[in-house]
Short mmCIF file of C-alpha atoms in Angstrom, two decimals:
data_model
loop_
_atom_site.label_atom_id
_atom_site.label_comp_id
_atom_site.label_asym_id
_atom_site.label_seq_id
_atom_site.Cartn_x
_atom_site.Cartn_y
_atom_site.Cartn_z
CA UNK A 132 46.64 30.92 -36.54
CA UNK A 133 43.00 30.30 -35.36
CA UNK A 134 42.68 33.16 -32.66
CA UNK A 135 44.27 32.20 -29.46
CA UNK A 136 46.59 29.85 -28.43
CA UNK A 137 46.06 26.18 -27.45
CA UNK A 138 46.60 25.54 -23.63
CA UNK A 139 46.43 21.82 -23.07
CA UNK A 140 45.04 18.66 -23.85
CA UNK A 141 43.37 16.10 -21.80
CA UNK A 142 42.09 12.73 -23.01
CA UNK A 143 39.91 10.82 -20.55
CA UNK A 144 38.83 7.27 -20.80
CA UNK A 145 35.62 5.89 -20.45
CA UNK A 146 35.58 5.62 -16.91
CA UNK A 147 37.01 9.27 -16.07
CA UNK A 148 40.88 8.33 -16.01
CA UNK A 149 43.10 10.21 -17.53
CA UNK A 150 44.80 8.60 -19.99
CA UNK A 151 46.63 11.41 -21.58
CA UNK A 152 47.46 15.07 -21.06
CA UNK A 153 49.79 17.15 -22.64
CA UNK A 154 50.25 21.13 -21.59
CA UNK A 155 50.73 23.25 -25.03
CA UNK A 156 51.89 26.69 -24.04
CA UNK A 157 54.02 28.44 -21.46
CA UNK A 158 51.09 29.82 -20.46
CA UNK A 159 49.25 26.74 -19.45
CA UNK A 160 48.17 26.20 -15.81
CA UNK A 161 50.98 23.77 -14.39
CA UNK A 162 49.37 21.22 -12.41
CA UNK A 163 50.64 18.58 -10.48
CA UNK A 164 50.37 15.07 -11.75
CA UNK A 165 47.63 14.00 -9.15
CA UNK A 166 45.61 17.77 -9.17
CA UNK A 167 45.64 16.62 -13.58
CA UNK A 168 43.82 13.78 -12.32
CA UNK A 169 41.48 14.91 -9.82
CA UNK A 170 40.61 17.48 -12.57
CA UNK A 171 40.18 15.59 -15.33
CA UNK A 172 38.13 12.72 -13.39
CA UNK A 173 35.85 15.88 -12.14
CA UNK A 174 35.38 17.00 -15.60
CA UNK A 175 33.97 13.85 -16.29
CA UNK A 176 32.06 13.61 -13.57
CA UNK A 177 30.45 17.02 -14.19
CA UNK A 178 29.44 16.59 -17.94
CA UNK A 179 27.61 13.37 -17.10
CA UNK A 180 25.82 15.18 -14.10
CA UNK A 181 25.12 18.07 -15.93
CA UNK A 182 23.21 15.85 -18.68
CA UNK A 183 20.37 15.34 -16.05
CA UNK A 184 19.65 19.50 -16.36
CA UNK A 185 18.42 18.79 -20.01
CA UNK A 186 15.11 19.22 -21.23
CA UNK A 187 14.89 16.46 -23.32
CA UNK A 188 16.52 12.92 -22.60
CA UNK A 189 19.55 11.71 -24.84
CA UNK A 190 21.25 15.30 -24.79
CA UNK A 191 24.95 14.94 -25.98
CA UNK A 192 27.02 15.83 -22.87
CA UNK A 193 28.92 19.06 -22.25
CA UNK A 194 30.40 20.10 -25.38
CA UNK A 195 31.93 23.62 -24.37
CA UNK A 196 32.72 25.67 -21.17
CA UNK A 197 33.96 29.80 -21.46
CA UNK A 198 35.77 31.77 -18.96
CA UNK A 199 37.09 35.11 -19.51
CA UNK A 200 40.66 33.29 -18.82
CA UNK A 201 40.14 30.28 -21.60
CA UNK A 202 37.49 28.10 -23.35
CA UNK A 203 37.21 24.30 -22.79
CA UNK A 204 36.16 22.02 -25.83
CA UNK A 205 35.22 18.63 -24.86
CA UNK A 206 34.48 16.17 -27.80
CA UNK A 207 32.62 12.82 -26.49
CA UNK A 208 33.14 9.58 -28.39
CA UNK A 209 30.34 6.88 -28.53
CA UNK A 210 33.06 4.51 -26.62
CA UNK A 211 33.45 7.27 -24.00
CA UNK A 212 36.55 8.57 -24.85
CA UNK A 213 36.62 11.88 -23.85
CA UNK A 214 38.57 14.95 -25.38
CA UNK A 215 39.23 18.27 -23.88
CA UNK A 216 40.76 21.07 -25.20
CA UNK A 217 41.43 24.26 -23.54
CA UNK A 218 42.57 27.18 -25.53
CA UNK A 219 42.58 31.14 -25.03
CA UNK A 220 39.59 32.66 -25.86
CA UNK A 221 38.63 32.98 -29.20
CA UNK A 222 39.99 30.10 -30.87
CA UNK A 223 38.33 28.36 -33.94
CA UNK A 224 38.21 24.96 -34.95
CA UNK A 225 38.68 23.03 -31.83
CA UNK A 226 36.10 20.15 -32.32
CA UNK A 227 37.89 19.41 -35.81
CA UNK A 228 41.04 19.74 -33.76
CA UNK A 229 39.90 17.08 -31.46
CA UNK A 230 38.25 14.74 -34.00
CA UNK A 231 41.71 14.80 -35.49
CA UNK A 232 43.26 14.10 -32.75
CA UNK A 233 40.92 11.04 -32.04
CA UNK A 234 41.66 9.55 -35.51
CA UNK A 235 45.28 10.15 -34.46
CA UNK A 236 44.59 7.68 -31.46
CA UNK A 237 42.40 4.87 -33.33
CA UNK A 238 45.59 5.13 -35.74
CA UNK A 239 48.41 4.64 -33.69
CA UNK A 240 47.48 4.15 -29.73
CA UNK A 241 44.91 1.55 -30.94
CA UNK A 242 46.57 0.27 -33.45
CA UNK A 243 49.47 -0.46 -31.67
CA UNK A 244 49.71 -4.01 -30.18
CA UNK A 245 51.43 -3.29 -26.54
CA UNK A 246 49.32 0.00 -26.02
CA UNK A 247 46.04 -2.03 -23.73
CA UNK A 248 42.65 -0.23 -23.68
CA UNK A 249 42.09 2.60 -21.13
CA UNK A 250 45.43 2.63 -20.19
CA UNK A 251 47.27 5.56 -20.14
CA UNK A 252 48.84 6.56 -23.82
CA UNK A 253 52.75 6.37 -23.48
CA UNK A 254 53.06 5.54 -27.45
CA UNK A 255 55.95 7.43 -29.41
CA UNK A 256 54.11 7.41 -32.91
CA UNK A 257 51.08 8.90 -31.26
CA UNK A 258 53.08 11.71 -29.78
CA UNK A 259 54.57 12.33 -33.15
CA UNK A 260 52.28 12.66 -34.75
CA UNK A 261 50.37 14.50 -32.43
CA UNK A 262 53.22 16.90 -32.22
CA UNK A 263 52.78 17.48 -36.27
CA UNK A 264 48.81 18.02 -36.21
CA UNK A 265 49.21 20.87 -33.40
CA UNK A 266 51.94 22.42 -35.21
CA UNK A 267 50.06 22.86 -38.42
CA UNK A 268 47.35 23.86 -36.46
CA UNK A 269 48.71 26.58 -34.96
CA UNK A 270 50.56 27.44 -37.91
CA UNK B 255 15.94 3.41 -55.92
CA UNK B 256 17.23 2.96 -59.52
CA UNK B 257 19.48 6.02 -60.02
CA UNK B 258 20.26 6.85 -56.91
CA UNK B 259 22.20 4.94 -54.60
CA UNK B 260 21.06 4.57 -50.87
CA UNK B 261 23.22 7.11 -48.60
CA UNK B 262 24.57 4.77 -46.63
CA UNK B 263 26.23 2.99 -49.55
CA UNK B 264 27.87 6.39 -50.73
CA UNK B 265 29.29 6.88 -47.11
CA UNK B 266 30.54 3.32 -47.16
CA UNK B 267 32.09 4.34 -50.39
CA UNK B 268 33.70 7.44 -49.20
CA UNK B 269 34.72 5.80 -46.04
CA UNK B 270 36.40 3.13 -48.04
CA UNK B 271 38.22 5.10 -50.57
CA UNK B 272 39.98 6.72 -47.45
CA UNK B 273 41.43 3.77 -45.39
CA UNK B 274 44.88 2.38 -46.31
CA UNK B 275 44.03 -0.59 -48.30
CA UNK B 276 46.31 -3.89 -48.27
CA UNK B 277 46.72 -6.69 -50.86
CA UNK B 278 43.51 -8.49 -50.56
CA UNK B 279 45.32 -11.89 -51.12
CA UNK B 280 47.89 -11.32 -48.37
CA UNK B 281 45.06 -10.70 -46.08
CA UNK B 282 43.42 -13.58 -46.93
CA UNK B 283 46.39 -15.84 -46.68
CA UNK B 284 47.47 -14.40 -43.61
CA UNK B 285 44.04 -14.99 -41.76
CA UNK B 286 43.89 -19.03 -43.08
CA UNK B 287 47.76 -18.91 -41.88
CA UNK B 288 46.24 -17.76 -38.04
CA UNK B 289 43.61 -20.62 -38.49
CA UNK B 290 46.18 -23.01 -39.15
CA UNK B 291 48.01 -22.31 -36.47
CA UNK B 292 45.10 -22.24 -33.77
CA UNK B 293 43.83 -25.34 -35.14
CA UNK B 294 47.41 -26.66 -34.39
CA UNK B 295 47.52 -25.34 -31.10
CA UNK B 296 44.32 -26.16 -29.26
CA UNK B 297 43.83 -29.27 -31.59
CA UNK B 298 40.03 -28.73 -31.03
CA UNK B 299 37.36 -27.70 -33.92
CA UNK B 300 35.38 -26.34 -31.14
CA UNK B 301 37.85 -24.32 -29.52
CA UNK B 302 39.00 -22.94 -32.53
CA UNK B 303 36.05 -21.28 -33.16
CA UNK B 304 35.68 -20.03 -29.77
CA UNK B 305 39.33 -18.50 -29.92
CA UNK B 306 38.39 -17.04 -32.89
CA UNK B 307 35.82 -15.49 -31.52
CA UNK B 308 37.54 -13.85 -28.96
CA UNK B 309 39.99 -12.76 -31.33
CA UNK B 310 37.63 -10.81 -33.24
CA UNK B 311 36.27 -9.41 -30.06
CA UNK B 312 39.19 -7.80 -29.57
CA UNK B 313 39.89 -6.74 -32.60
CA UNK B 314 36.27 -4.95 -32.19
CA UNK B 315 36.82 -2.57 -29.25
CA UNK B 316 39.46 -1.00 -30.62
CA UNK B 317 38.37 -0.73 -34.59
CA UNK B 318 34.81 0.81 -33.32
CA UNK B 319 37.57 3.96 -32.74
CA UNK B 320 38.22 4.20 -35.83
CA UNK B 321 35.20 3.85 -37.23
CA UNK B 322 34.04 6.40 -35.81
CA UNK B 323 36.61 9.39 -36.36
CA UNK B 324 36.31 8.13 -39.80
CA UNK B 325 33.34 6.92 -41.06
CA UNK B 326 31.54 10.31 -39.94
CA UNK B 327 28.27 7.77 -40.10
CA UNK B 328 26.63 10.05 -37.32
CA UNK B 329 24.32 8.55 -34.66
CA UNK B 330 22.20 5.97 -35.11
CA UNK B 331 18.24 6.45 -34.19
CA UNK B 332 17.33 2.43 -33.39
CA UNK B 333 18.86 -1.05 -33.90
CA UNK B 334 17.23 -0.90 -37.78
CA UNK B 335 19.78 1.47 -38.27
CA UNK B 336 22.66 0.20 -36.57
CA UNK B 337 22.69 -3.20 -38.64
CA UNK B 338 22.64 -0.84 -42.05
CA UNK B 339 25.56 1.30 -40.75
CA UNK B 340 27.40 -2.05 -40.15
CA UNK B 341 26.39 -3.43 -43.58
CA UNK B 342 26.73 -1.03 -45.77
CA UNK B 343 29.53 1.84 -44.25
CA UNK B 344 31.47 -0.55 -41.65
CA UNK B 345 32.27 -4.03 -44.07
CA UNK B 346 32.39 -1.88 -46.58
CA UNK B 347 35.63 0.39 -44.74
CA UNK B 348 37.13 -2.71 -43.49
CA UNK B 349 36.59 -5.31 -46.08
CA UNK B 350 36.03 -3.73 -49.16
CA UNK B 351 32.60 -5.86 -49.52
CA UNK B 352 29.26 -4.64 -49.63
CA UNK B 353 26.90 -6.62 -47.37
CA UNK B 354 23.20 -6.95 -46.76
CA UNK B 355 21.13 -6.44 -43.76
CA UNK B 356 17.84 -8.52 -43.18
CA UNK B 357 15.59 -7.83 -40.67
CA UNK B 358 14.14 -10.30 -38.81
CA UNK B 359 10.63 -10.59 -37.11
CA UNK B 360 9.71 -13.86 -35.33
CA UNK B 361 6.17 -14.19 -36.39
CA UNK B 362 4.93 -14.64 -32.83
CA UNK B 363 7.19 -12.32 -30.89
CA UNK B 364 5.78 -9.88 -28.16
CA UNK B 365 5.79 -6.35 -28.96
CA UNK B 366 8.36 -5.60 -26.74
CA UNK B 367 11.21 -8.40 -28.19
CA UNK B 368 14.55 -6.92 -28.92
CA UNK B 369 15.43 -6.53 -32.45
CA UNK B 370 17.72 -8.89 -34.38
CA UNK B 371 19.17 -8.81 -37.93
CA UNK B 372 21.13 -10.87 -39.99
CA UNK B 373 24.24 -10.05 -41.72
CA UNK B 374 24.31 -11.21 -45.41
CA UNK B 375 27.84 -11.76 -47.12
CA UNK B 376 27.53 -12.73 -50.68
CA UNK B 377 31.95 -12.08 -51.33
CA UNK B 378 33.56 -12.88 -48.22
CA UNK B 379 37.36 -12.22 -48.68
CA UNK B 380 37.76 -14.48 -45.90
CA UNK B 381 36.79 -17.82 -47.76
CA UNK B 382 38.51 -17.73 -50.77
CA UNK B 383 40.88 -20.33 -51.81
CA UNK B 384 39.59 -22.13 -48.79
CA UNK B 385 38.29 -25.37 -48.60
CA UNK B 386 37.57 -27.01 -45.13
CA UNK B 387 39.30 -30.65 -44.86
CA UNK B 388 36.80 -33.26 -43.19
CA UNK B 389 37.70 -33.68 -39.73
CA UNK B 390 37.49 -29.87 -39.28
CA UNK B 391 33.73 -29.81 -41.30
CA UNK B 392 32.06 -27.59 -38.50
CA UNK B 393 34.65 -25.51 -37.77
CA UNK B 394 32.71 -21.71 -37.96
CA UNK B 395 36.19 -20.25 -39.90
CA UNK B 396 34.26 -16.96 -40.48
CA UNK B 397 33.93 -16.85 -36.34
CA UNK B 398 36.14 -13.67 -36.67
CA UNK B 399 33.91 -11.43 -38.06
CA UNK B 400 31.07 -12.17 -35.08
CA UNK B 401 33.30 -11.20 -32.62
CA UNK B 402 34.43 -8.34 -34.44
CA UNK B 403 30.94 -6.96 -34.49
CA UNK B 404 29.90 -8.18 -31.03
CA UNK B 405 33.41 -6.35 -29.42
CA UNK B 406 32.41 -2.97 -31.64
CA UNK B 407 28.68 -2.78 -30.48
CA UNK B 408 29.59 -3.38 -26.90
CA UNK B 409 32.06 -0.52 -26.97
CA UNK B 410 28.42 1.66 -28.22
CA UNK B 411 26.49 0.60 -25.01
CA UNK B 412 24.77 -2.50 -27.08
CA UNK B 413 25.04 -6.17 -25.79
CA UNK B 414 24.93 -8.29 -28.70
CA UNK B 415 24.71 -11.75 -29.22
CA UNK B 416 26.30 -12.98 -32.51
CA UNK B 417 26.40 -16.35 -34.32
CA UNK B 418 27.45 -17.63 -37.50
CA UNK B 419 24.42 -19.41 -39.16
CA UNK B 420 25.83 -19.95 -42.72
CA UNK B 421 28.60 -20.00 -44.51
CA UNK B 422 29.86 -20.77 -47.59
CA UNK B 423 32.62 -23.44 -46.62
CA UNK B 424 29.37 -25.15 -45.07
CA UNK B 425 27.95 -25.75 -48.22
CA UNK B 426 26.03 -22.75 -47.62
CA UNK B 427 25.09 -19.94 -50.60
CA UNK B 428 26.58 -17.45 -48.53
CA UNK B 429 28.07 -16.26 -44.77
CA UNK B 430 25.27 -15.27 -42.67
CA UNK B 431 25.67 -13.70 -39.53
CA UNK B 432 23.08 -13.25 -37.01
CA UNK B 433 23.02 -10.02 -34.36
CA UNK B 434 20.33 -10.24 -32.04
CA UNK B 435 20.43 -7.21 -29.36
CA UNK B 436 20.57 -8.09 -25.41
CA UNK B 437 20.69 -4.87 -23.75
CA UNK B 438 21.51 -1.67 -23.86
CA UNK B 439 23.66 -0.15 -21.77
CA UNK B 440 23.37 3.81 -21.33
CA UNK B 441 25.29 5.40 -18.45
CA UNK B 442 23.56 7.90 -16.51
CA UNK B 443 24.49 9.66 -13.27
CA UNK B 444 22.76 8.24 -10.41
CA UNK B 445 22.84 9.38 -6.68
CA UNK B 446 24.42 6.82 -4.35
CA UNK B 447 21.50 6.58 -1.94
CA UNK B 448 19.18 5.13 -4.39
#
């Protein structure tokens, strides 16, 4: 166990949609289907925007966000994929959570010849194995 | 130089030493099996290639993915760069072959031209045991691999333009595979009244 417990996962694709999302704990906030959305295409929104406050051009975009209630890790890929964990406070290791969980989807959303590209992940394998890696994590 | 090997070849190395490898015959046979076939189909040389093209494309925006959750090749600075990540860590993952990178300056180009390189494959996997019967002479059988690089560097925010120049079933030393850049693509918030 790596502090706190893991909340829920949201993977965004490179235009802002939600593509996956997955709530973790009880105590994850229960969202409707379309409020998952709107959040997750904000969240998108709002890292891009927010790379205009940096100093320097070429900043990565947002890669963490803390509350007293939870932290947010948000891992960008190159492609624009985009990864966001949120977890209770406290918790180690998300970004190596995440970059796991991005091999687990070049392995077996991409990899799979009926899943098409920025569509939303309904792939058993994936969720499998997905299952498997958060287990052990939070083993 | 001598002792130590260039970084880029280690993390090829590494890179490849993790992937699931598969029977490099198989592979081999199984690609000139999907040439076959589209030759049979669209009955066209040209349109062959072209298909195969496209087939690689696609083939390209999804395996950029894995690259990069497992090739842990970092970011690169300039084009330069990008062609030795692709030669030396990316054919080396996929393909088990080492490749070489040229780069290539037109002697009168402006100083503002975008940067090309060229893609040197000494063991393609592709070609062996293949020999290209007459009427199908100019077919570009290696067309695969163009679009495979031209689909991954779009996914990256970098318009390519690929060709096959040379290649060994032309009578050719080698494959050679030019990658000249178009454009780069960054996105960047921008207020709607602009």
């Amino acid at each position: 166990m790596s502090g706190g417990r893991l909340l829920s996962l949201y993977i965004n694709n490179r235009s802002g949609g939600l593509i996956y999302q997955r709530n973790l704990s009880p105590a994850a906030a229960k969202l409707r289907d379309n409020d998952q959305l709107t959040v997750a295409s904000m969240l998108s929104s709002l890292a891009l925007i927010l790379q205009e406050l940096a100093p320097t051009s070429g900043s990565r975009p947002m890669s963490s966000l803390e509350a007293n209630g939870f932290v947010l890790c948000s891992y960008d890929v190159p492609t624009g994929l985009k990864l966001v964990m949120l977890a209770e406070p406290g918790t180690q290791g998300l970004e190596l959570l995440l970059k796991a969980i991005h091999a687990l989807y070049a392995d077996y959303a991409l990899k799979n010849p009926f899943y098409e590209l920025d569509m939303p992940i309904k792939c058993d394998k994936f969720d499998e194995r997905l299952t498997r890696l958060l287990h052990d994590f939070t083993r | 130089m001598a002792a130590q090997r260039p970084p880029y070849q280690r993390l090829g190395d590494v890179a490849f030493s993790k992937v699931e490898k598969v029977n490099a015959e198989l592979f081999t046979l199984t690609y000139g099996a999907v040439v076959v076939q589209l030759l049979k189909d669209s009955e066209d040389v040209e349109q062959t290639s072209i298909q195969l093209e496209k087939m690689g494309y696609n083939i390209g925006v999804r395996i950029i993915d894995e690259f990069l959750a497992k090739a842990n090749a970092g970011t690169c600075t300039d084009f330069k760069e990008t062609g030795e990540v692709i030669a030396k860590v990316a054919f080396r993952m996929f393909l088990g072959v080492t490749v070489d990178c040229r780069h290539v300056v037109e002697p009168n180009a402006p100083a503002d031209a975008m940067p090309a390189f060229h893609l040197i494959i000494v063991d393609n996997p592709l070609v062996d045991f293949v020999e290209l019967p007459e009427h199908c002479s100019t077919l570009a059988y290696c067309n695969l691999l163009c679009g495979v690089v031209r689909g991954a560097l779009e996914m990256v925010g970098m318009r390519v333009e690929t060709k096959l120049l040379k290649d060994t079933l032309w009578g050719d030393e080698h494959t050679e595979i030019s990658v000249s850049l178009k454009e780069l693509v960054h996105e960047q918030y921008r207020d709607d009244d602009e």
